[in-house]
Tab-separated table of C-alpha atoms in Angstrom:
chain	number	residue	atom	x	y	z
A	783	GLY	CA	246.265	156.667	156.476
A	784	VAL	CA	243.104	153.888	156.663
A	785	PRO	CA	244.821	150.333	156.868
A	786	CYS	CA	243.474	148.375	153.949
A	787	VAL	CA	241.314	145.868	157.278
A	788	ILE	CA	240.224	147.899	160.095
A	789	ASP	CA	239.736	145.466	163.204
A	790	CYS	CA	238.434	145.980	166.438
A	791	PRO	CA	238.937	142.998	168.592
A	792	LEU	CA	236.061	140.980	167.078
A	793	GLY	CA	238.185	140.966	163.953
A	794	PRO	CA	237.372	143.163	160.461
A	795	ALA	CA	235.075	145.959	161.154
A	796	LEU	CA	231.842	146.102	158.936
A	797	LEU	CA	230.957	149.213	156.834
A	798	PHE	CA	227.549	150.958	158.060
A	799	VAL	CA	225.935	154.271	156.783
A	800	LYS	CA	224.414	156.414	159.274
A	801	THR	CA	221.752	158.852	157.758
A	802	SER	CA	220.026	162.034	159.061
A	803	GLN	CA	216.166	163.164	158.511
A	804	GLY	CA	216.249	164.755	154.668
A	805	GLU	CA	219.686	163.585	153.749
A	806	GLU	CA	220.161	162.247	150.585
A	807	GLU	CA	223.368	160.673	151.360
A	808	GLY	CA	224.260	159.087	154.623
A	809	ARG	CA	227.585	159.369	156.030
A	810	ARG	CA	229.713	156.096	156.271
A	811	PHE	CA	231.506	154.667	159.374
A	812	TYR	CA	233.065	151.194	160.517
A	813	ALA	CA	232.631	149.910	163.401
A	814	CYS	CA	232.124	147.105	165.602
A	815	SER	CA	230.828	144.134	163.290
A	816	ALA	CA	228.916	141.877	166.627
A	817	CYS	CA	228.845	145.053	169.126
A	818	ARG	CA	225.752	147.099	168.915
A	819	ASP	CA	226.177	149.150	171.724
A	820	ARG	CA	229.241	150.930	171.738
A	821	LYS	CA	229.492	149.777	175.880
A	822	ASP	CA	230.285	146.354	174.849
A	823	CYS	CA	232.775	147.643	172.052
A	824	ASN	CA	233.300	151.463	171.724
A	825	PHE	CA	235.395	151.009	168.289
A	826	PHE	CA	234.387	153.854	165.426
A	827	GLN	CA	235.918	155.348	162.189
A	828	TRP	CA	234.084	157.183	159.726
A	829	GLU	CA	234.709	155.996	156.776
A	830	ASP	CA	236.856	159.348	154.901
A	831	GLU	CA	239.034	159.637	158.617
A	832	LYS	CA	242.537	160.191	158.451
A	833	VAL	CA	243.883	157.658	161.498
A	834	SER	CA	247.472	159.071	163.005
A	835	GLU	CA	249.922	156.713	163.243
A	836	THR	CA	250.222	157.175	166.814
A	837	ARG	CA	246.363	156.566	167.293
A	838	LEU	CA	247.113	153.189	165.257
A	839	ALA	CA	249.891	151.750	167.419
A	840	ALA	CA	247.051	152.784	170.568
A	841	ARG	CA	244.580	150.875	168.673
A	842	GLU	CA	246.989	147.855	168.219
A	843	GLU	CA	248.261	147.901	171.721
A	844	TYR	CA	244.138	147.990	172.984
A	845	ASN	CA	243.253	144.644	170.241
A	846	ARG	CA	246.719	143.140	171.697
A	847	ASN	CA	245.384	143.764	175.280
A	848	HIS	CA	241.613	141.948	174.643
A	849	GLN	CA	243.154	138.603	173.477
A	850	PRO	CA	242.434	136.187	176.088
A	851	PRO	CA	244.993	135.447	178.288
A	852	PHE	CA	245.778	131.803	177.251
A	853	THR	CA	245.607	130.464	172.663
A	854	HIS	CA	243.519	127.654	172.853
A	855	ARG	CA	246.573	125.340	172.276
A	856	GLN	CA	247.736	126.258	175.959
A	857	ASN	CA	243.658	125.829	176.772
A	858	VAL	CA	243.946	121.989	175.128
A	859	GLU	CA	247.322	121.359	177.389
A	860	ARG	CA	245.407	122.852	180.403
A	861	TYR	CA	242.991	120.885	179.837
A	862	LYS	CA	244.958	117.771	179.515
A	863	ASN	CA	246.566	118.475	183.244
A	864	PHE	CA	242.957	119.933	184.950
A	865	VAL	CA	241.743	116.794	183.921
A	866	LEU	CA	244.446	114.522	185.229
A	867	LEU	CA	244.109	116.445	188.874
A	868	PRO	CA	242.421	114.321	191.807
A	869	LEU	CA	238.497	115.871	192.045
A	870	SER	CA	239.240	117.451	195.348
A	871	LYS	CA	242.073	119.654	193.389
A	872	ARG	CA	239.451	120.699	190.693
A	873	ARG	CA	238.598	123.622	190.336
A	874	PHE	CA	236.650	126.891	188.268
A	875	CYS	CA	237.032	130.250	189.001
A	876	GLN	CA	233.676	131.768	188.570
A	877	GLU	CA	234.672	135.274	187.886
A	878	CYS	CA	237.454	134.626	185.349
A	879	GLN	CA	235.221	131.789	183.624
A	880	GLN	CA	238.339	129.840	184.230
A	881	LEU	CA	239.214	126.507	185.027
A	882	LEU	CA	242.464	126.697	187.417
A	883	LEU	CA	245.334	123.972	187.970
A	884	PRO	CA	247.045	123.996	191.682
A	885	ALA	CA	250.078	126.370	190.330
A	886	GLU	CA	247.396	129.286	190.253
A	887	TRP	CA	244.593	128.932	192.846
A	888	GLU	CA	247.340	131.748	194.385
A	889	LYS	CA	246.170	134.556	192.204
A	890	HIS	CA	242.309	133.435	192.572
A	891	LEU	CA	241.948	133.731	196.271
A	892	ASP	CA	239.640	136.481	196.922
A	893	HIS	CA	237.212	135.578	194.054
A	894	GLN	CA	234.489	132.790	193.936
A	895	PHE	CA	235.049	129.037	192.168
A	896	LEU	CA	233.446	125.726	192.666
A	897	CYS	CA	235.519	123.093	193.798
A	898	ASP	CA	235.085	118.925	192.948
A	899	ILE	CA	234.360	120.148	189.183
A	900	SER	CA	233.387	116.240	187.303
A	901	THR	CA	233.674	114.244	184.240
A	902	ALA	CA	230.338	115.188	183.880
A	903	GLN	CA	230.489	119.122	183.977
A	904	LEU	CA	233.333	119.168	182.066
A	905	LYS	CA	231.399	117.579	179.426
A	906	SER	CA	228.019	120.017	180.056
A	907	PRO	CA	230.634	123.079	179.694
A	908	SER	CA	227.967	125.310	178.981
A	909	GLN	CA	225.948	124.630	182.446
A	910	LEU	CA	229.359	125.360	183.454
A	911	LEU	CA	229.854	128.928	182.300
A	912	TYR	CA	227.618	131.850	182.588
A	913	PRO	CA	225.159	132.521	179.547
A	914	LEU	CA	226.192	135.840	178.270
A	915	GLU	CA	223.632	137.693	177.822
A	916	ASN	CA	224.039	140.919	176.137
A	917	LYS	CA	221.413	139.945	173.564
A	918	LYS	CA	223.032	142.077	170.744
A	919	THR	CA	226.960	140.412	170.786
A	920	ASN	CA	226.548	137.048	172.664
A	921	ALA	CA	222.338	136.839	173.455
A	922	GLN	CA	223.940	132.743	174.886
A	923	TYR	CA	220.020	131.942	174.723
A	924	LEU	CA	220.645	127.769	175.518
A	925	PHE	CA	218.655	125.378	173.211
A	926	ALA	CA	216.340	123.223	176.265
A	927	ASP	CA	217.273	119.641	176.286
A	928	ARG	CA	213.449	118.846	174.561
A	929	SER	CA	214.340	120.733	171.112
A	930	CYS	CA	217.929	120.419	171.217
A	931	GLN	CA	217.360	116.463	171.099
A	932	PHE	CA	214.007	117.070	168.709
A	933	LEU	CA	217.235	118.202	166.783
A	934	LEU	CA	220.132	115.821	166.891
A	935	ASP	CA	216.811	112.833	165.811
A	936	LEU	CA	215.824	115.224	163.261
A	937	ILE	CA	219.518	115.590	161.601
A	938	ILE	CA	220.254	111.864	162.271
A	939	ASP	CA	216.703	110.346	161.019
A	940	LEU	CA	217.540	112.845	157.352
A	941	GLY	CA	221.033	110.934	157.406
A	942	PHE	CA	223.442	113.359	158.418
A	943	ARG	CA	226.798	112.532	159.860
A	944	ARG	CA	228.033	116.131	160.614
A	945	VAL	CA	226.874	118.708	161.909
A	946	LEU	CA	228.585	122.539	161.414
A	947	SER	CA	227.226	123.377	164.544
A	948	VAL	CA	227.664	127.864	164.339
A	949	GLY	CA	226.937	129.304	167.594
A	950	THR	CA	224.861	126.760	168.859
A	951	PRO	CA	227.371	124.984	171.315
A	952	ARG	CA	224.373	122.703	173.674
A	953	LEU	CA	224.061	120.811	170.236
A	954	HIS	CA	227.743	120.228	169.893
A	955	GLU	CA	227.758	119.361	173.415
A	956	MET	CA	225.729	117.208	173.804
A	957	ILE	CA	226.452	115.348	170.591
A	958	GLN	CA	230.191	115.278	171.880
A	959	SER	CA	228.204	113.648	174.865
A	960	LYS	CA	227.417	110.916	172.814
A	961	ALA	CA	230.284	110.694	170.747
A	962	SER	CA	231.475	107.234	172.700
A	963	GLN	CA	228.798	105.461	172.232
A	964	GLU	CA	229.301	102.894	169.856
A	965	ASP	CA	226.953	103.318	167.911
A	966	PHE	CA	227.164	106.684	167.322
A	967	ARG	CA	228.465	108.014	164.433
A	968	VAL	CA	227.985	112.011	164.537
A	969	ARG	CA	230.949	114.129	165.017
A	970	SER	CA	230.313	117.946	165.252
A	971	LEU	CA	232.447	121.567	164.990
A	972	LEU	CA	231.287	124.374	166.529
A	973	LEU	CA	231.819	127.275	165.381
A	974	ASP	CA	231.348	130.481	168.013
A	975	ILE	CA	232.027	133.606	169.457
A	976	ASP	CA	232.963	132.593	173.208
A	977	PHE	CA	236.275	131.872	173.591
A	978	ARG	CA	235.572	130.840	176.793
A	979	TYR	CA	234.553	126.958	175.503
A	980	SER	CA	238.330	126.351	174.023
A	981	GLN	CA	239.409	125.703	177.852
A	982	PHE	CA	237.182	122.245	177.056
A	983	TYR	CA	237.359	121.682	173.615
A	984	THR	CA	240.745	120.527	170.690
A	985	GLU	CA	241.111	122.638	167.929
A	986	ASP	CA	239.904	119.994	165.254
A	987	GLU	CA	236.377	120.459	167.536
A	988	PHE	CA	236.031	124.392	168.433
A	989	CYS	CA	236.938	127.262	165.947
A	990	HIS	CA	236.709	131.014	167.711
A	991	TYR	CA	234.891	132.502	164.850
A	992	ASN	CA	232.876	135.260	164.887
A	993	MET	CA	229.581	134.827	162.246
A	994	PHE	CA	229.125	138.218	161.864
A	995	ASN	CA	231.926	138.601	159.446
A	996	HIS	CA	232.888	135.589	158.896
A	997	TYR	CA	236.334	136.089	161.046
A	998	PHE	CA	238.333	133.217	162.150
A	999	PHE	CA	240.047	133.936	164.890
A	1000	GLY	CA	242.652	131.246	164.541
A	1001	GLY	CA	243.225	132.106	160.811
A	1002	GLU	CA	244.122	130.151	157.906
A	1003	ALA	CA	245.239	126.840	160.580
A	1004	ALA	CA	241.070	127.576	162.468
A	1005	ARG	CA	240.122	128.211	158.136
A	1006	GLU	CA	241.187	124.481	157.443
A	1007	THR	CA	240.205	122.844	159.860
A	1008	CYS	CA	236.857	124.166	159.567
A	1009	ARG	CA	238.077	123.101	155.279
A	1010	LYS	CA	238.745	119.850	156.320
A	1011	PHE	CA	235.060	119.449	158.044
A	1012	LEU	CA	233.290	120.107	155.484
A	1013	TYR	CA	234.969	117.937	153.318
A	1014	GLN	CA	232.006	114.715	152.747
A	1015	ASP	CA	234.454	111.948	152.907
A	1016	SER	CA	233.226	108.971	152.184
A	1017	GLY	CA	229.757	110.128	151.911
A	1018	GLU	CA	229.060	111.441	155.172
A	1019	ARG	CA	226.616	114.602	154.319
A	1020	VAL	CA	226.762	117.429	156.357
A	1021	ILE	CA	224.187	119.927	157.586
A	1022	MET	CA	224.674	123.708	159.448
A	1023	VAL	CA	223.103	124.148	161.654
A	1024	THR	CA	223.093	128.044	163.593
A	1025	ASP	CA	221.197	129.855	166.540
A	1026	PRO	CA	222.099	133.629	165.928
A	1027	PRO	CA	222.269	136.749	168.101
A	1028	PHE	CA	218.283	137.692	167.128
A	1029	GLY	CA	219.384	141.006	167.937
A	1030	GLY	CA	221.813	140.662	165.315
A	1031	LEU	CA	221.729	142.084	161.299
A	1032	VAL	CA	220.101	139.794	158.978
A	1033	GLU	CA	222.680	140.546	156.342
A	1034	ALA	CA	225.921	140.574	157.776
A	1035	LEU	CA	224.503	137.040	158.756
A	1036	ALA	CA	223.607	136.010	155.296
A	1037	SER	CA	226.995	137.042	154.061
A	1038	SER	CA	228.846	134.665	156.540
A	1039	PHE	CA	226.537	131.784	155.875
A	1040	LYS	CA	227.283	132.551	152.364
A	1041	LYS	CA	231.201	132.253	152.505
A	1042	LEU	CA	230.236	129.502	154.691
A	1043	MET	CA	228.485	127.263	152.311
A	1044	ALA	CA	230.418	128.100	149.149
A	1045	MET	CA	233.504	126.836	151.421
A	1046	TRP	CA	231.871	123.364	151.250
A	1047	LYS	CA	230.860	124.057	147.724
A	1048	GLU	CA	234.873	124.407	146.924
A	1049	THR	CA	235.678	121.228	149.177
A	1050	GLU	CA	232.844	119.459	147.336
A	1051	LYS	CA	233.521	116.535	144.034
A	1052	GLU	CA	232.006	117.531	141.233
A	1053	GLY	CA	228.537	116.782	140.757
A	1054	HIS	CA	227.146	118.916	143.394
A	1055	ASN	CA	227.111	122.334	141.194
A	1056	ASN	CA	223.733	123.320	141.457
A	1057	GLN	CA	223.122	121.986	145.742
A	1058	GLU	CA	223.371	124.269	148.539
A	1059	MET	CA	225.175	123.143	151.789
A	1060	PRO	CA	221.340	122.472	153.586
A	1061	VAL	CA	221.768	124.273	156.978
A	1062	PHE	CA	219.140	124.976	159.722
A	1063	TRP	CA	219.090	128.561	160.181
A	1064	ILE	CA	217.355	129.199	163.960
A	1065	PHE	CA	215.717	132.203	163.964
A	1066	PRO	CA	212.159	134.111	165.665
A	1067	TYR	CA	209.730	134.427	162.368
A	1068	PHE	CA	208.702	138.055	162.105
A	1069	PHE	CA	212.190	137.859	159.743
A	1070	GLU	CA	210.950	135.327	157.557
A	1071	SER	CA	211.120	137.908	154.275
A	1072	ARG	CA	214.633	139.557	155.793
A	1073	ILE	CA	216.252	135.705	155.696
A	1074	LEU	CA	213.938	134.750	152.264
A	1075	GLU	CA	214.799	137.523	150.442
A	1076	PHE	CA	218.840	136.260	151.243
A	1077	PHE	CA	217.939	132.902	150.487
A	1078	PRO	CA	215.364	132.546	148.599
A	1079	SER	CA	215.423	128.407	148.410
A	1080	PHE	CA	214.521	128.681	152.449
A	1081	SER	CA	211.385	128.119	153.560
A	1082	MET	CA	210.037	128.604	157.614
A	1083	MET	CA	208.914	124.968	159.734
A	1084	ASP	CA	206.651	125.465	162.083
A	1085	TYR	CA	208.429	123.827	164.811
A	1086	GLN	CA	208.753	126.134	168.130
A	1087	VAL	CA	212.929	125.958	169.109
A	1088	ASP	CA	212.961	126.674	173.184
A	1089	TYR	CA	215.520	128.367	175.351
A	1090	ASP	CA	216.672	127.121	178.439
A	1091	ASN	CA	217.078	130.464	179.706
A	1092	HIS	CA	214.925	132.137	178.223
A	1093	ALA	CA	211.108	133.900	180.204
A	1094	LEU	CA	209.530	134.450	176.597
A	1095	TYR	CA	211.555	131.720	174.340
A	1096	LYS	CA	209.563	128.911	176.581
A	1097	HIS	CA	206.790	125.697	175.241
A	1098	GLY	CA	203.651	127.699	175.955
A	1099	LYS	CA	200.177	126.042	175.095
A	1100	THR	CA	198.473	129.689	174.115
A	1101	GLY	CA	198.739	132.795	172.389
A	1102	ARG	CA	201.620	134.727	173.488
A	1103	ARG	CA	203.485	132.226	176.242
A	1104	GLN	CA	204.643	130.208	172.304
A	1105	SER	CA	208.268	130.818	171.668
A	1106	PRO	CA	208.369	132.837	167.857
A	1107	VAL	CA	211.430	130.817	167.171
A	1108	ARG	CA	211.907	129.187	163.891
A	1109	ILE	CA	213.526	126.559	161.496
A	1110	PHE	CA	214.513	128.035	158.084
A	1111	THR	CA	215.738	125.354	156.904
A	1112	ASN	CA	216.651	124.516	152.235
A	1113	LEU	CA	215.881	121.352	152.984
A	1114	THR	CA	212.989	119.996	151.387
A	1115	PRO	CA	209.500	120.767	154.276
A	1116	SER	CA	207.849	116.878	153.713
A	1117	MET	CA	211.061	116.154	154.724
A	1118	ILE	CA	211.114	117.498	158.119
A	1119	VAL	CA	208.582	115.478	160.400
A	1120	LEU	CA	207.465	116.956	163.393
A	1121	PRO	CA	206.648	114.992	166.405
A	1122	VAL	CA	202.874	114.920	166.638
A	1123	GLU	CA	202.149	114.549	170.476
A	1124	GLU	CA	204.031	117.630	170.657
A	1125	GLY	CA	200.475	118.498	168.826
A	1126	TYR	CA	202.158	119.302	164.992
A	1127	ARG	CA	200.103	117.416	161.773
A	1128	PHE	CA	200.769	116.380	158.555
A	1129	CYS	CA	199.377	118.958	155.534
A	1130	THR	CA	198.555	116.787	152.822
A	1131	ILE	CA	198.390	119.922	149.959
A	1132	CYS	CA	200.913	122.323	151.883
A	1133	GLN	CA	203.235	118.681	151.696
A	1134	ARG	CA	204.911	119.684	155.591
A	1135	TYR	CA	204.110	119.444	158.984
A	1136	VAL	CA	202.693	122.238	160.342
A	1137	SER	CA	201.367	123.185	164.107
A	1138	SER	CA	197.542	121.733	164.663
A	1139	GLY	CA	196.411	125.580	164.955
A	1140	ASN	CA	197.813	126.221	161.983
A	1141	GLN	CA	194.254	125.773	159.297
A	1142	HIS	CA	194.458	125.248	155.651
A	1143	CYS	CA	193.249	128.403	154.373
A	1144	GLU	CA	191.225	127.527	150.849
A	1145	ILE	CA	191.884	131.209	149.386
A	1146	CYS	CA	195.470	131.431	149.612
A	1147	ASN	CA	196.188	127.464	149.924
A	1148	SER	CA	198.377	127.652	152.453
A	1149	CYS	CA	198.487	126.818	156.017
A	1150	THR	CA	198.917	130.761	156.902
A	1151	SER	CA	199.923	130.654	160.367
A	1152	LYS	CA	203.162	131.621	161.596
A	1153	ASP	CA	202.623	131.883	165.579
A	1154	GLY	CA	200.407	128.773	166.548
A	1155	ARG	CA	197.650	130.080	166.743
A	1156	ARG	CA	194.766	129.351	163.793
A	1157	TRP	CA	194.723	132.681	161.633
A	1158	LYS	CA	191.749	134.444	159.793
A	1159	HIS	CA	191.476	135.121	156.520
A	1160	CYS	CA	190.974	138.802	155.344
A	1161	VAL	CA	188.955	139.347	151.587
A	1162	LEU	CA	190.161	142.984	151.767
A	1163	CYS	CA	194.039	142.368	152.501
A	1164	LYS	CA	193.863	139.231	150.496
A	1165	LYS	CA	195.786	137.660	152.706
A	1166	CYS	CA	195.017	135.767	156.366
A	1167	VAL	CA	196.236	137.874	159.689
A	1168	LYS	CA	196.906	137.492	163.056
A	1169	PRO	CA	193.040	136.737	165.231
A	1170	SER	CA	193.217	139.926	167.388
A	1171	TRP	CA	193.985	141.811	164.392
A	1172	PHE	CA	190.657	143.709	162.405
A	1173	HIS	CA	190.616	145.762	159.007
A	1174	CYS	CA	190.953	149.857	158.990
A	1175	ASN	CA	190.164	151.295	156.036
A	1176	ASN	CA	191.741	154.738	157.312
A	1177	CYS	CA	195.313	152.564	157.376
A	1178	ASN	CA	193.242	149.705	154.871
A	1179	CYS	CA	195.343	147.054	156.095
A	1180	CYS	CA	194.607	145.077	158.626
A	1181	ALA	CA	195.916	146.303	162.566
A	1182	LEU	CA	195.303	145.667	166.506
A	1183	GLN	CA	192.138	147.517	167.534
A	1184	ASN	CA	193.291	150.235	169.224
A	1185	HIS	CA	196.000	151.057	167.026
A	1186	THR	CA	196.639	154.640	166.074
A	1187	CYS	CA	196.340	155.339	162.430
A	1188	GLU	CA	199.045	155.804	160.887
A	1189	LYS	CA	198.257	159.511	159.131
A	1190	THR	CA	198.287	159.662	154.993
A	1191	ASP	CA	199.732	162.761	154.964
A	1192	ALA	CA	202.954	161.084	157.152
A	1193	VAL	CA	206.062	161.205	156.042
A	1194	CYS	CA	209.966	158.759	156.350
A	1195	PHE	CA	211.377	160.012	158.946
A	1196	VAL	CA	214.491	159.401	156.908
A	1197	CYS	CA	213.830	160.982	153.663
A	1198	GLY	CA	211.050	163.450	153.496
A	1199	LYS	CA	208.653	161.727	151.336
A	1200	ALA	CA	205.306	160.291	152.110
A	1201	GLY	CA	204.324	156.865	151.263
A	1202	HIS	CA	206.525	154.507	153.504
A	1203	LYS	CA	207.654	154.184	156.918
A	1204	ARG	CA	211.799	154.888	157.706
A	1205	SER	CA	212.141	151.607	158.185
A	1206	THR	CA	211.536	150.714	154.278
A	1207	CYS	CA	212.697	153.998	152.755
A	1208	PRO	CA	214.366	153.283	149.900
A	1209	SER	CA	217.258	155.468	150.244
A	1210	LEU	CA	218.228	153.470	153.467
A	1211	SER	CA	221.501	151.671	152.340
A	1212	HIS	CA	221.727	148.641	154.109
A	1213	THR	CA	224.925	147.443	155.730
């Protein structure tokens, strides 16, 4: 039959529901927690399906074959040897994304490789490795230096000394590179699904982790590393900073983050009963309602986070060019000071920093813009809307001027009832 934990190479699978038009109850199935695309991981199994011994054995064999060529410990040893090599013998295979020791050169003869890998390059692995740009699984869009430096300065100003970097290799790297400075006291632990980082960081600096199912690939030892890191020694405050793939399921992510927050709480000494571990969750503003559904204590900051290798998410001056990525946090908004020179100002009524185009609306009694442009209040909708929207009497709400009106008799594709769209259908079970 079905084993208790159903695994693919990326750890325990998640249970989903497939609903067809007009069906009340969907059929449940297991699929890879991290890959939404079958091309990346073709794991699929109906919940009620009986799996033969042969298929189980084949699956275990497949999972074994899809493990990385070296363990983390072996990679740490290899790194020690690599660093001892003269510059002329330091090679990195671009095809295998691997640091090469001279004895391995022969195997990689027909591959492209980089030579003379400097210490500076080894300290910036996110620049050496190819970004995995599969939007849904890895989506390694890396913070632009400006945003990374801003985040680090903010963390330091807020008095945090430890950063749990969940899927934020650039931030981890920036912290690690400053670690040798005498007056720099911040430490970071990187949790990331990209095992390539194990070539550059020790087992105390990196844990191979899947944030969609809270799975530590290194088992109990890695979990213990994380637990130890979260234990606040001599008042060293911890903050978790996470930058998940934007195509990821908010629900699965929230579940993992709650588990990490619970792990922090368990390590706490008495007296922290009602507190939550401080968090910066970096995500697009249009997910605000989803995030607040799982974390009512969070609020969204106006700061625009930029990425190096993402054409759309760069700091722009106008309209659509602006990055939609924001910081969601459970810290008091007034504590998050945003740079005035980048066009942020403090609203004394809202008690938070907002972008300069975000005007305070007297009727809503808040700074309502989400995208950096000045929004306008619609009396009929009883809220502020984007400047390009107009009130449509057919739809009874604001929309773009050339939108297609929702027909009043339109029915939901999932359950066949009127009054809502497929995305908000009550019969759609969540993951």
